[in-house]
Amino acid sequence: MIEFAGEYYDGKTSRLYPAIITVYETILTLKCADFSLDIPLSNVTIDPTVGSARTVIHLSDNAEIHSSDRDAIRRLEITLKSATPENLARHLENKLLYAAAALIVTVAIIASLLRWGLPSLAQYAATVFPTDTEAKIGAETLETLDELYLNPTTLTVHRQKELLEHLKLICTTQECPPFELLFRNSTTIGANAFALPGNKLIITDQLIDKAKHDEEIMAVLAHELGHVKQKHIVRMMLQSIGSGVILVMVTGDISNYSDLAAGIPAILLQQGYSRDMEDEADTFALETLLKAHIPPHRFSDILMRIDPDTNTSSTLFSSHPDTKERVKAFSR
Amino acid sequence: MSIPKSYPFIFTGSGGEYFRIWIVNLALTIITLGIYSAWAKVRTNRWFYGHTLLDNTPFSYLATPMQILKGRLVAAALLIAYTITSSVAPMIAGLIMLGIMIASPWIIVMALRFASRQSAYRGLKFNFIGTVGEAAIVYLLLPVLSFVSLGLALPYTAYRQVKFLASNYVYGETPATYDGSLKPFWGVYLIALGLLFIPMGIFAYGIFSAYQLSTMGMPKELIITAISSLILVGLISFYLIIPILIAFIQARKANLFYNHLVLGTVRFNSTQRARDLIWIYISNLILIAVTFGLFIPFAAVRLARYRSEHLNLLSDDLGAFATQARENISALGGEISDLFDMDIGIA
């Protein structure tokens, strides 16, 4: 039996009835000045308490009982077993150390999931990703790029063919993925080369102009072929979708302030992903050059020319590893 | 009628207590990949409501985690669809965004209705009876008009939004009315415009002095350095002025909202001061930044305490309200607007 003083509100008016509440095994009785009520416990629910905030006992038809007798409320809560799903939360809240530890562990789990779990998953998903969908995405992206940034090439058909033949020749000594080489002119994006979904390699006239030797162009294309071979573009796409979904699920309830901060690890992780991919593409390029008996410094030569001292260029090489490090790898 | 008595709103929660609740909410939300966020939201709201006392009676938050979860799942599905289509088929993503924009007045009304239907005081629920049509006018049409008129319609828009909110709340079966006028809103936005002139003035001064330096024959490099450092100062003051502007407008709008809100015989007295709120906002921002977010719960409590300390209710009989029939409303509106971060701007 629990007995306590409280206030009764009937749910029909905002009138306060001071009341003495007694809880028996199956029934709750309410004694007010002018009336008394017997309510079966099956019609009584209690909001699980949160911290020291006052809680409300709900009766049927919106009627409420309030009380500042925390002890009695707690005992009623145990009797009604209403707090079951939130008991764990309350237990953790009472022990700050548990709470902090729980947070650290979960942040670590999520971070490693994003850093290692998601890339492996994306790598697998990329191998089973439907080729025609990928081709379609690539074609659409190219269409948009052509509209906004790219113009038809100014190279002669002969020169285009010469470069294509050269790349095909290199691919006789290396296991190249299937590819489609496309030439474009663009003053907006400047000296640049990149791969699109659907095995498309795009190279700008500006990059070709910057090259002092055709082997330099081949080195850049070998790097992009590395991206195509490892299906990096599809992997990147799947990863950014995956991390976006996970982060939104996790931060769904964090207030506006921290939403901003939550975006930062996502960006850092994205850069981490792409750094790994650049390393993989560089490795492929180095292997290709060695097999084709092209001196590896061809790659560092053109890198240095495009991006002489830093890695802050906002175009192709922005997400790439530090140029100096890469140059070192290719200067041996 | 007797002389109305003044009842203060009292907030009894402490930052330390909320910190524990907040950090556990965060941990469980992360572990469960977001599923727990529905419970987290309910626990948070219950904590804030239960610590807000009026006449020694707390407010009660009635929503159940399952209600929140259902809405949240639908909203999450929409967001996932948007994220996926935005990289695969931008056209469809655009259509989803457009659909949400068109539906936004409905979402806003549903969110307001849900939030108020889940709030009760002394056994009586609140309600919100604003129409989707009016929401479309005050949250879609008028903001567009403000933009087209280069901000000239901003005071009118703010006035209509405050009025829309204030005159559509219902407590029990007593509808609220709004007896404020447009005029004070002009004052608020004129001062806000004045504040905005500070960084603009710094920019203008920078460009002017750079011009002077160049006529005096200063070396080019020096002038470029001078201009870029002035642009930096201008940008910093611009970013500083944003929280100041938000705090100023919020304080003034909250006062205009509550001081002209009439609920039967009940009136309110809100005495928020812009400079206090500016101080709270800026110090909160700095403390949140240096503690890597750990100050967030303390910041929220500080704000809640300030808001209740500066709100009084004037009434001669709090017990004289009555109720209406009950209705079920889904959490969907509330959750969509939560996930897509639409600020409904309730003062």
XYZ file of C-alpha atoms in Angstrom:
679
model
C 0.000 0.000 0.000
C 1.300 3.426 -1.002
C -0.293 6.569 0.361
C 0.566 10.104 -0.596
C -0.834 13.607 -0.940
C -1.245 15.122 -4.371
C -3.383 17.114 -6.716
C -6.114 15.647 -8.864
C -7.183 17.158 -12.183
C -10.264 15.627 -13.762
C -9.233 16.241 -17.397
C -12.390 18.236 -18.084
C -11.520 21.480 -16.332
C -8.299 22.984 -15.078
C -9.635 22.911 -11.533
C -7.319 21.602 -8.836
C -8.641 19.094 -6.300
C -6.272 18.454 -3.396
C -6.396 14.713 -2.808
C -5.086 11.866 -0.693
C -4.127 8.956 -2.955
C -3.921 5.388 -1.729
C -2.661 2.589 -3.978
C -3.727 -0.982 -3.195
C -2.877 -4.129 -5.108
C -5.348 -3.657 -7.960
C -6.974 -0.346 -7.213
C -6.123 3.295 -6.632
C -8.413 5.384 -4.444
C -8.619 9.123 -4.514
C -10.083 11.077 -1.591
C -10.947 14.680 -2.280
C -12.902 17.097 -0.125
C -16.301 16.444 -1.793
C -15.880 13.071 -3.446
C -13.779 9.969 -3.643
C -12.923 7.735 -6.629
C -11.837 4.126 -7.049
C -9.745 3.568 -10.159
C -8.517 0.113 -11.265
C -4.718 0.096 -11.621
C -5.110 -1.061 -15.242
C -6.358 2.453 -15.987
C -3.370 4.091 -14.321
C -0.153 4.881 -16.196
C 2.829 6.882 -15.097
C 5.386 8.683 -17.225
C 8.776 7.206 -16.320
C 10.603 9.823 -14.296
C 13.477 11.704 -15.889
C 16.055 13.054 -13.475
C 14.396 15.051 -10.752
C 11.711 16.429 -13.083
C 8.171 16.097 -11.761
C 6.228 13.321 -13.381
C 2.542 12.898 -14.014
C 0.235 9.995 -13.202
C -2.280 9.547 -15.998
C -5.759 8.197 -15.442
C -8.321 7.496 -18.143
C -10.014 10.446 -19.926
C -6.972 12.742 -19.589
C -7.322 12.983 -15.823
C -4.012 13.501 -14.021
C -2.559 13.156 -10.557
C 0.433 15.299 -9.630
C 2.505 14.921 -6.518
C 5.797 16.240 -5.210
C 6.209 13.108 -3.075
C 9.039 11.647 -5.143
C 9.436 8.576 -2.999
C 5.798 7.547 -3.326
C 5.872 8.187 -7.071
C 8.931 5.987 -7.420
C 7.225 3.159 -5.529
C 4.114 3.509 -7.652
C 6.284 3.359 -10.751
C 7.784 0.074 -9.570
C 4.308 -1.296 -8.787
C 3.070 -0.387 -12.273
C 6.310 -1.563 -13.953
C 5.793 1.268 -16.396
C 9.431 2.283 -16.673
C 10.749 -1.005 -18.050
C 12.106 0.190 -21.410
C 13.610 3.314 -19.887
C 15.174 1.662 -16.857
C 18.507 1.169 -18.593
C 18.661 4.846 -19.499
C 17.902 5.810 -15.923
C 20.499 3.428 -14.585
C 23.150 4.946 -16.856
C 22.055 8.474 -16.030
C 22.601 7.804 -12.333
C 26.190 6.808 -12.943
C 27.961 9.522 -14.863
C 30.974 7.310 -15.431
C 28.860 4.650 -17.157
C 27.286 7.309 -19.316
C 30.628 8.757 -20.368
C 32.078 5.298 -21.023
C 29.032 4.322 -23.057
C 29.424 7.428 -25.150
C 33.131 6.888 -25.801
C 32.602 3.248 -26.786
C 29.753 4.051 -29.132
C 31.609 6.914 -30.781
C 34.521 4.531 -31.337
C 32.194 1.889 -32.816
C 30.531 4.323 -35.171
C 33.849 5.855 -36.195
C 35.386 2.482 -37.030
C 32.214 1.439 -38.805
C 32.467 4.535 -40.956
C 36.226 4.315 -41.392
C 36.636 0.596 -42.110
C 33.267 -1.138 -42.180
C 31.618 1.060 -44.745
C 34.564 1.074 -47.207
C 34.726 -2.745 -47.150
C 30.990 -2.930 -47.656
C 31.183 -0.403 -50.496
C 34.072 -2.304 -52.054
C 31.980 -5.445 -52.121
C 28.854 -3.624 -53.302
C 30.842 -1.980 -56.105
C 31.760 -5.402 -57.543
C 28.095 -6.410 -57.778
C 26.832 -2.948 -58.777
C 24.898 -3.306 -62.077
C 27.146 -2.218 -64.942
C 24.348 -0.665 -66.985
C 23.273 1.516 -64.052
C 26.850 2.635 -63.631
C 27.108 3.412 -67.343
C 23.878 5.382 -67.166
C 25.086 7.447 -64.209
C 28.369 8.104 -66.015
C 26.580 9.207 -69.188
C 24.321 11.558 -67.234
C 27.228 13.051 -65.286
C 29.161 13.608 -68.508
C 26.137 15.297 -70.068
C 25.900 17.707 -67.120
C 29.635 18.398 -67.195
C 29.528 18.989 -70.946
C 26.753 21.501 -70.452
C 28.432 23.382 -67.612
C 32.208 23.136 -67.790
C 33.475 21.177 -70.782
C 33.823 22.124 -74.454
C 34.725 19.959 -77.447
C 38.422 19.286 -77.729
C 40.664 21.357 -79.997
C 42.964 18.411 -80.618
C 43.130 16.972 -84.109
C 41.620 13.547 -84.685
C 45.100 12.336 -85.544
C 46.539 13.491 -82.198
C 43.631 11.916 -80.290
C 44.210 8.646 -82.071
C 47.932 8.804 -81.379
C 47.360 9.167 -77.632
C 44.710 6.442 -77.569
C 47.032 4.046 -79.411
C 49.815 4.850 -76.986
C 47.597 4.015 -74.008
C 46.419 0.805 -75.680
C 50.031 -0.159 -76.242
C 50.761 0.311 -72.544
C 47.786 -1.883 -71.779
C 49.368 -4.773 -73.637
C 51.838 -5.155 -70.776
C 49.428 -4.349 -67.924
C 45.981 -5.706 -67.058
C 43.969 -2.585 -67.781
C 40.248 -2.353 -67.134
C 38.021 -1.583 -70.134
C 38.018 2.157 -70.745
C 36.734 4.907 -73.000
C 39.121 7.827 -73.496
C 37.446 11.223 -74.019
C 39.117 14.543 -74.817
C 37.627 17.846 -73.715
C 38.658 21.503 -73.678
C 37.965 23.462 -70.514
C 39.398 26.736 -69.336
C 37.214 26.507 -66.220
C 38.712 23.380 -64.772
C 42.106 23.786 -66.412
C 44.741 21.050 -66.599
C 42.803 18.082 -65.342
C 42.025 14.429 -65.828
C 39.402 12.356 -64.098
C 37.425 9.155 -64.289
C 33.625 8.925 -64.411
C 31.356 5.962 -63.669
C 31.042 3.626 -66.639
C 34.810 3.420 -67.306
C 35.064 6.921 -68.817
C 38.417 8.699 -68.743
C 38.289 12.441 -69.364
C 41.436 14.446 -70.086
C 41.548 18.170 -70.830
C 43.484 19.847 -73.639
C 45.006 22.057 -70.955
C 46.635 19.049 -69.315
C 47.943 17.794 -72.638
C 49.424 21.271 -73.272
C 51.186 21.201 -69.911
C 52.862 17.879 -70.673
C 56.384 18.044 -72.086
C 56.369 14.372 -73.064
C 53.571 11.993 -74.072
C 54.720 9.571 -71.393
C 53.688 12.156 -68.808
C 50.154 12.063 -70.206
C 50.257 8.281 -70.107
C 51.325 8.402 -66.440
C 48.317 10.560 -65.544
C 45.991 8.289 -67.519
C 47.486 5.239 -65.809
C 46.596 6.814 -62.474
C 43.002 7.363 -63.617
C 42.891 3.798 -64.969
C 43.797 2.732 -61.447
C 40.622 4.448 -60.214
C 38.561 2.722 -62.899
C 40.107 -0.675 -62.190
C 39.351 -0.470 -58.461
C 35.834 0.865 -59.153
C 36.652 3.851 -56.960
C 33.940 6.098 -58.339
C 31.107 3.741 -57.522
C 32.684 2.952 -54.155
C 32.932 6.637 -53.331
C 29.300 7.159 -54.287
C 28.106 4.221 -52.164
C 30.260 5.328 -49.251
C 28.992 8.877 -49.211
C 25.404 7.634 -49.336
C 26.146 5.160 -46.540
C 27.913 7.613 -44.274
C 25.258 10.231 -44.914
C 22.512 7.825 -43.894
C 24.379 6.635 -40.788
C 25.217 10.139 -39.666
C 21.675 11.377 -40.124
C 20.309 8.398 -38.201
C 22.729 9.062 -35.377
C 22.515 12.811 -35.223
C 18.777 12.931 -35.874
C 18.128 14.132 -32.369
C 21.129 16.311 -31.697
C 20.241 19.976 -31.654
C 21.201 22.463 -34.338
C 24.525 23.433 -32.813
C 26.101 20.046 -32.985
C 24.682 19.239 -36.408
C 27.345 21.531 -37.748
C 30.068 19.777 -35.807
C 28.694 16.378 -36.816
C 29.380 17.275 -40.446
C 33.089 17.725 -39.815
C 34.021 14.069 -39.141
C 31.983 13.136 -42.208
C 34.086 15.456 -44.336
C 37.309 14.223 -42.751
C 36.275 10.626 -43.323
C 35.443 11.354 -46.938
C 38.915 12.772 -47.348
C 40.357 9.739 -45.636
C 38.544 7.476 -48.063
C 39.763 9.375 -51.064
C 43.340 9.436 -49.774
C 43.289 5.654 -49.581
C 41.914 5.512 -53.097
C 44.544 7.923 -54.415
C 47.231 5.737 -52.898
C 45.734 2.689 -54.614
C 45.556 4.515 -57.944
C 49.160 5.722 -57.544
C 50.291 2.170 -56.872
C 48.542 0.972 -60.022
C 50.081 3.826 -62.026
C 53.586 3.042 -60.753
C 53.177 -0.641 -61.614
C 51.859 0.220 -65.079
C 54.730 2.594 -65.823
C 57.335 0.077 -64.703
C 55.794 -2.703 -66.810
C 55.709 -0.414 -69.868
C 59.326 0.660 -69.251
C 58.327 4.260 -68.746
C 60.429 6.046 -66.142
C 58.175 6.701 -63.084
C 59.467 10.272 -62.747
C 57.222 11.144 -65.739
C 54.340 11.146 -63.266
C 56.103 13.280 -60.666
C 57.312 15.644 -63.402
C 53.785 16.521 -64.518
C 52.490 16.577 -60.963
C 55.125 19.127 -60.028
C 54.312 21.223 -63.070
C 50.593 21.302 -62.329
C 50.906 21.627 -58.585
C 54.423 22.814 -57.852
C 54.593 23.179 -54.090
C 51.421 22.350 -52.228
C 48.398 20.117 -52.285
C 45.980 23.020 -51.943
C 44.960 23.087 -55.577
C 41.198 23.118 -55.740
C 40.908 20.968 -58.849
C 41.872 17.383 -59.601
C 44.530 17.054 -56.956
C 42.672 18.574 -54.037
C 41.886 15.337 -52.274
C 45.150 13.785 -53.277
C 47.940 12.963 -50.885
C 50.631 15.543 -50.380
C 52.272 16.112 -53.751
C 55.759 15.996 -52.249
C 55.140 12.525 -50.835
C 53.803 11.299 -54.144
C 56.693 12.798 -56.033
C 59.070 10.997 -53.708
C 57.356 7.679 -54.455
C 57.785 8.179 -58.197
C 61.298 9.622 -58.086
C 63.021 6.382 -57.170
C -13.762 40.328 -11.116
C -10.856 40.267 -8.758
C -7.467 41.758 -9.428
C -5.414 39.268 -11.480
C -2.644 37.541 -9.647
C 0.812 37.215 -11.176
C 2.184 33.676 -11.473
C 5.866 33.304 -12.410
C 7.050 30.475 -14.653
C 9.749 28.657 -12.707
C 12.361 26.363 -14.226
C 13.808 23.968 -11.655
C 16.157 21.834 -13.783
C 19.937 21.990 -13.459
C 22.534 21.737 -16.200
C 24.400 18.959 -14.394
C 21.301 16.791 -14.248
C 20.441 17.411 -17.894
C 24.028 16.660 -18.894
C 23.635 13.049 -17.712
C 20.317 12.648 -19.488
C 21.724 14.192 -22.643
C 24.896 12.112 -22.755
C 22.964 8.865 -22.154
C 20.476 9.828 -24.849
C 23.340 10.450 -27.228
C 25.090 7.161 -26.391
C 21.944 5.032 -26.699
C 20.966 6.813 -29.905
C 24.342 6.041 -31.446
C 24.342 2.396 -30.273
C 20.867 1.792 -31.700
C 21.668 3.617 -34.957
C 19.133 6.306 -34.222
C 16.171 4.159 -33.164
C 16.503 5.301 -29.547
C 16.280 8.952 -30.631
C 12.496 8.676 -30.267
C 12.867 7.734 -26.597
C 15.553 10.379 -26.226
C 13.203 13.031 -27.526
C 10.413 11.986 -25.192
C 12.725 11.837 -22.185
C 14.203 15.227 -22.999
C 10.802 16.828 -23.412
C 9.467 15.182 -20.288
C 12.443 16.507 -18.359
C 11.996 20.074 -19.603
C 8.216 20.025 -19.144
C 8.450 18.438 -15.689
C 10.880 21.114 -14.566
C 8.735 23.985 -15.820
C 6.383 24.918 -13.024
C 3.520 27.376 -13.011
C 1.719 27.806 -9.718
C 3.746 24.826 -8.432
C 2.275 22.573 -11.147
C 4.494 21.125 -13.883
C 3.571 20.946 -17.550
C 3.224 17.447 -18.909
C 4.462 16.027 -22.202
C 2.157 13.273 -23.406
C 3.721 11.881 -26.610
C 4.891 8.270 -26.498
C 8.176 7.106 -28.041
C 6.302 4.865 -30.510
C 4.393 7.857 -31.887
C 7.659 9.731 -32.396
C 9.381 6.660 -33.863
C 6.688 6.097 -36.497
C 6.916 9.654 -37.746
C 10.674 9.561 -37.545
C 10.892 6.405 -39.680
C 8.755 7.950 -42.417
C 10.865 11.099 -42.306
C 14.079 9.034 -42.382
C 12.791 7.059 -45.377
C 12.169 10.348 -47.179
C 15.635 11.593 -46.302
C 17.291 8.350 -47.447
C 15.349 8.519 -50.706
C 16.528 12.100 -51.110
C 20.177 11.273 -50.336
C 20.275 8.327 -52.719
C 18.470 10.029 -55.571
C 20.540 13.207 -55.220
C 23.632 11.328 -56.352
C 21.966 8.847 -58.729
C 19.050 10.797 -60.181
C 19.190 14.482 -59.216
C 15.903 15.083 -61.033
C 13.985 12.837 -58.630
C 15.805 14.363 -55.649
C 14.744 17.782 -56.882
C 11.157 16.572 -57.149
C 11.292 15.234 -53.577
C 12.603 18.591 -52.330
C 9.962 20.445 -54.325
C 7.276 18.147 -52.914
C 8.455 18.827 -49.375
C 8.509 22.565 -50.050
C 4.975 22.500 -51.390
C 3.860 20.377 -48.449
C 5.715 22.564 -45.932
C 2.646 24.568 -44.785
C 0.887 21.286 -44.066
C 3.983 19.943 -42.285
C 4.234 23.104 -40.190
C 0.590 22.963 -39.139
C 0.839 19.246 -38.349
C 4.006 19.823 -36.312
C 2.423 22.648 -34.333
C -0.701 20.598 -33.761
C 1.235 17.563 -32.646
C 3.471 19.524 -30.284
C 0.549 21.330 -28.686
C -1.751 18.278 -28.519
C 1.009 16.459 -26.650
C 1.345 19.254 -24.108
C -0.930 19.533 -21.115
C -1.242 21.640 -18.015
C -3.504 20.847 -15.074
C -5.049 17.963 -17.000
C -6.025 20.065 -20.018
C -4.388 19.692 -23.408
C -3.298 22.456 -25.707
C -4.224 22.469 -29.370
C -3.354 24.376 -32.480
C -6.117 25.186 -34.959
C -4.282 27.201 -37.613
C -5.218 26.270 -41.187
C -2.856 25.003 -43.868
C -3.990 27.855 -46.129
C -2.950 30.520 -43.661
C 0.315 28.701 -42.968
C 0.983 28.769 -46.722
C 0.493 32.543 -46.710
C 2.649 33.317 -43.685
C 5.415 30.732 -44.223
C 5.628 30.528 -48.031
C 4.042 33.498 -49.756
C 5.072 36.274 -47.368
C 8.722 35.150 -47.053
C 8.918 35.136 -50.861
C 7.392 38.606 -50.827
C 9.958 39.736 -48.219
C 12.719 38.457 -50.470
C 11.344 40.120 -53.596
C 10.825 43.414 -51.746
C 14.434 43.257 -50.448
C 13.281 42.847 -46.867
C 10.699 45.627 -46.927
C 7.899 43.154 -46.177
C 9.925 41.479 -43.401
C 8.235 43.288 -40.470
C 4.826 42.466 -41.896
C 5.826 38.824 -42.423
C 7.118 38.537 -38.846
C 3.945 40.155 -37.542
C 1.727 37.780 -39.490
C 3.750 34.751 -38.339
C 3.552 35.756 -34.670
C -0.137 36.473 -35.060
C -0.723 33.155 -36.833
C 0.850 31.295 -33.929
C -0.600 33.372 -31.116
C -4.162 33.439 -32.364
C -4.429 29.723 -33.150
C -3.423 28.123 -29.872
C -6.185 26.623 -27.779
C -5.989 25.638 -24.118
C -8.708 23.188 -23.162
C -11.467 24.779 -25.163
C -10.386 28.369 -24.711
C -8.929 29.802 -27.926
C -6.129 32.354 -27.678
C -6.340 35.691 -29.441
C -3.687 38.188 -30.418
C -4.193 41.900 -29.831
C -0.807 43.198 -31.019
C -0.284 45.495 -33.998
C 2.197 45.674 -36.870
C 3.918 48.866 -35.705
C 6.360 47.485 -33.070
C 7.621 44.919 -35.610
C 8.845 47.784 -37.778
C 10.872 49.016 -34.819
C 12.457 45.579 -34.325
C 13.524 45.212 -37.937
C 14.744 48.808 -38.290
C 17.107 48.278 -35.341
C 18.144 44.917 -36.834
C 18.935 46.704 -40.092
C 20.966 49.263 -38.139
C 23.001 46.434 -36.556
C 23.622 44.995 -39.983
C 25.201 48.311 -41.008
C 28.144 47.761 -38.612
C 29.962 45.120 -40.694
C 28.888 46.868 -43.891
C 30.416 50.079 -42.528
C 33.675 48.284 -41.783
C 33.749 46.977 -45.364
C 33.048 50.411 -46.786
C 35.675 52.026 -44.570
C 38.209 49.402 -45.645
C 37.652 50.008 -49.302
C 37.729 53.756 -48.827
C 41.023 53.744 -46.898
C 42.590 51.361 -49.399
C 41.654 53.809 -52.138
C 43.243 56.624 -50.112
C 46.426 54.612 -49.617
C 46.709 53.938 -53.328
C 46.406 57.648 -54.158
C 49.166 58.297 -51.618
C 51.425 56.027 -53.648
C 51.742 53.134 -51.200
C 53.247 49.920 -52.628
C 50.714 47.567 -54.140
C 51.529 44.587 -51.893
C 50.906 46.672 -48.787
C 47.527 47.822 -50.059
C 46.502 44.262 -50.902
C 47.490 43.132 -47.395
C 45.565 46.032 -45.876
C 42.436 45.254 -47.932
C 42.519 41.553 -47.188
C 42.933 42.097 -43.456
C 40.043 44.568 -43.501
C 37.890 42.093 -45.405
C 38.763 39.541 -42.730
C 37.745 41.924 -39.941
C 34.561 42.722 -41.851
C 33.769 39.026 -42.256
C 34.409 38.299 -38.575
C 32.169 41.148 -37.495
C 29.568 39.891 -39.969
C 29.629 36.430 -38.405
C 29.510 37.959 -34.922
C 26.551 40.087 -35.838
C 24.474 37.065 -36.878
C 23.964 35.595 -33.358
C 23.426 39.133 -32.082
C 20.731 39.713 -34.702
C 19.076 36.353 -34.010
C 19.100 36.957 -30.234
C 17.794 40.499 -30.606
C 14.945 39.512 -32.941
C 14.044 36.470 -30.826
C 13.909 38.458 -27.571
C 11.753 41.172 -29.103
C 9.508 38.716 -30.905
C 9.021 36.627 -27.747
C 7.911 39.744 -25.867
C 5.604 40.794 -28.685
C 4.189 37.265 -28.805
C 3.441 36.825 -25.095
C 2.547 40.396 -24.163
C -0.291 40.490 -26.698
C -1.493 36.931 -26.197
C -4.929 36.741 -24.593
C -6.234 33.416 -23.301
C -9.710 33.978 -21.909
C -9.058 36.186 -18.899
C -5.391 35.209 -18.771
C -2.625 37.493 -19.966
C 1.158 37.155 -20.009
C 4.054 39.415 -19.183
C 7.299 38.643 -20.982
C 10.362 40.734 -20.118
C 13.179 39.227 -22.173
C 15.953 41.664 -22.886
C 17.890 41.548 -26.139
C 21.246 42.233 -24.463
C 20.769 39.334 -21.993
C 19.856 36.940 -24.766
C 22.779 38.156 -26.906
C 25.120 37.472 -23.997
C 23.623 34.015 -23.451
C 23.821 33.116 -27.150
C 27.377 34.293 -27.712
C 28.775 32.841 -24.479
C 26.921 29.566 -25.178
C 28.404 29.418 -28.676
C 31.934 30.009 -27.374
C 31.566 27.513 -24.517
C 30.100 24.862 -26.821
C 33.001 25.349 -29.216
C 35.756 25.110 -26.570
C 34.165 22.077 -24.860
C 33.631 20.246 -28.168
C 29.884 20.246 -27.619
C 29.848 19.080 -23.988
C 28.358 22.414 -22.951
C 25.270 21.874 -25.165
C 23.049 20.580 -22.306
C 24.138 23.403 -19.982
C 23.453 25.913 -22.751
C 19.947 24.543 -23.275
C 19.185 24.743 -19.551
C 20.531 28.273 -19.322
C 18.247 29.359 -22.128
C 15.215 27.560 -20.681
C 15.815 29.121 -17.277
C 16.197 32.606 -18.711
C 12.998 32.242 -20.715
C 10.924 31.080 -17.743
C 12.416 33.655 -15.402
C 11.224 36.352 -17.751
C 7.687 35.126 -18.221
C 4.767 35.740 -15.908
C 1.159 34.788 -16.223
C -1.614 37.097 -15.006
C -4.859 35.463 -14.026
C -7.524 35.600 -11.359
C -8.476 31.937 -11.661
C -6.253 29.279 -13.237
C -8.889 26.670 -12.433
C -11.599 28.059 -14.706
C -10.637 26.409 -18.001
C -12.531 23.530 -19.571
C -11.814 20.945 -22.247
C -12.666 19.593 -25.674
C -13.119 16.139 -27.170
C -9.917 14.240 -27.847
C -8.420 13.524 -31.238
C -5.487 11.469 -32.449
C -2.820 13.212 -34.435
C 0.210 11.534 -35.926
C 3.747 12.636 -35.157
C 4.615 12.718 -38.837
C 4.467 16.485 -39.318
C 6.609 17.072 -36.269
C 9.186 14.550 -37.344
C 9.531 15.626 -40.971
C 10.140 19.194 -39.931
C 12.590 17.992 -37.262
C 14.699 15.955 -39.650
C 14.789 18.514 -42.412
C 15.541 21.238 -39.873
C 12.753 23.581 -40.718
C 12.652 26.282 -38.120
C 9.079 27.069 -37.351
C 10.235 29.948 -35.195
C 7.905 29.701 -32.251
C 8.797 32.550 -29.987
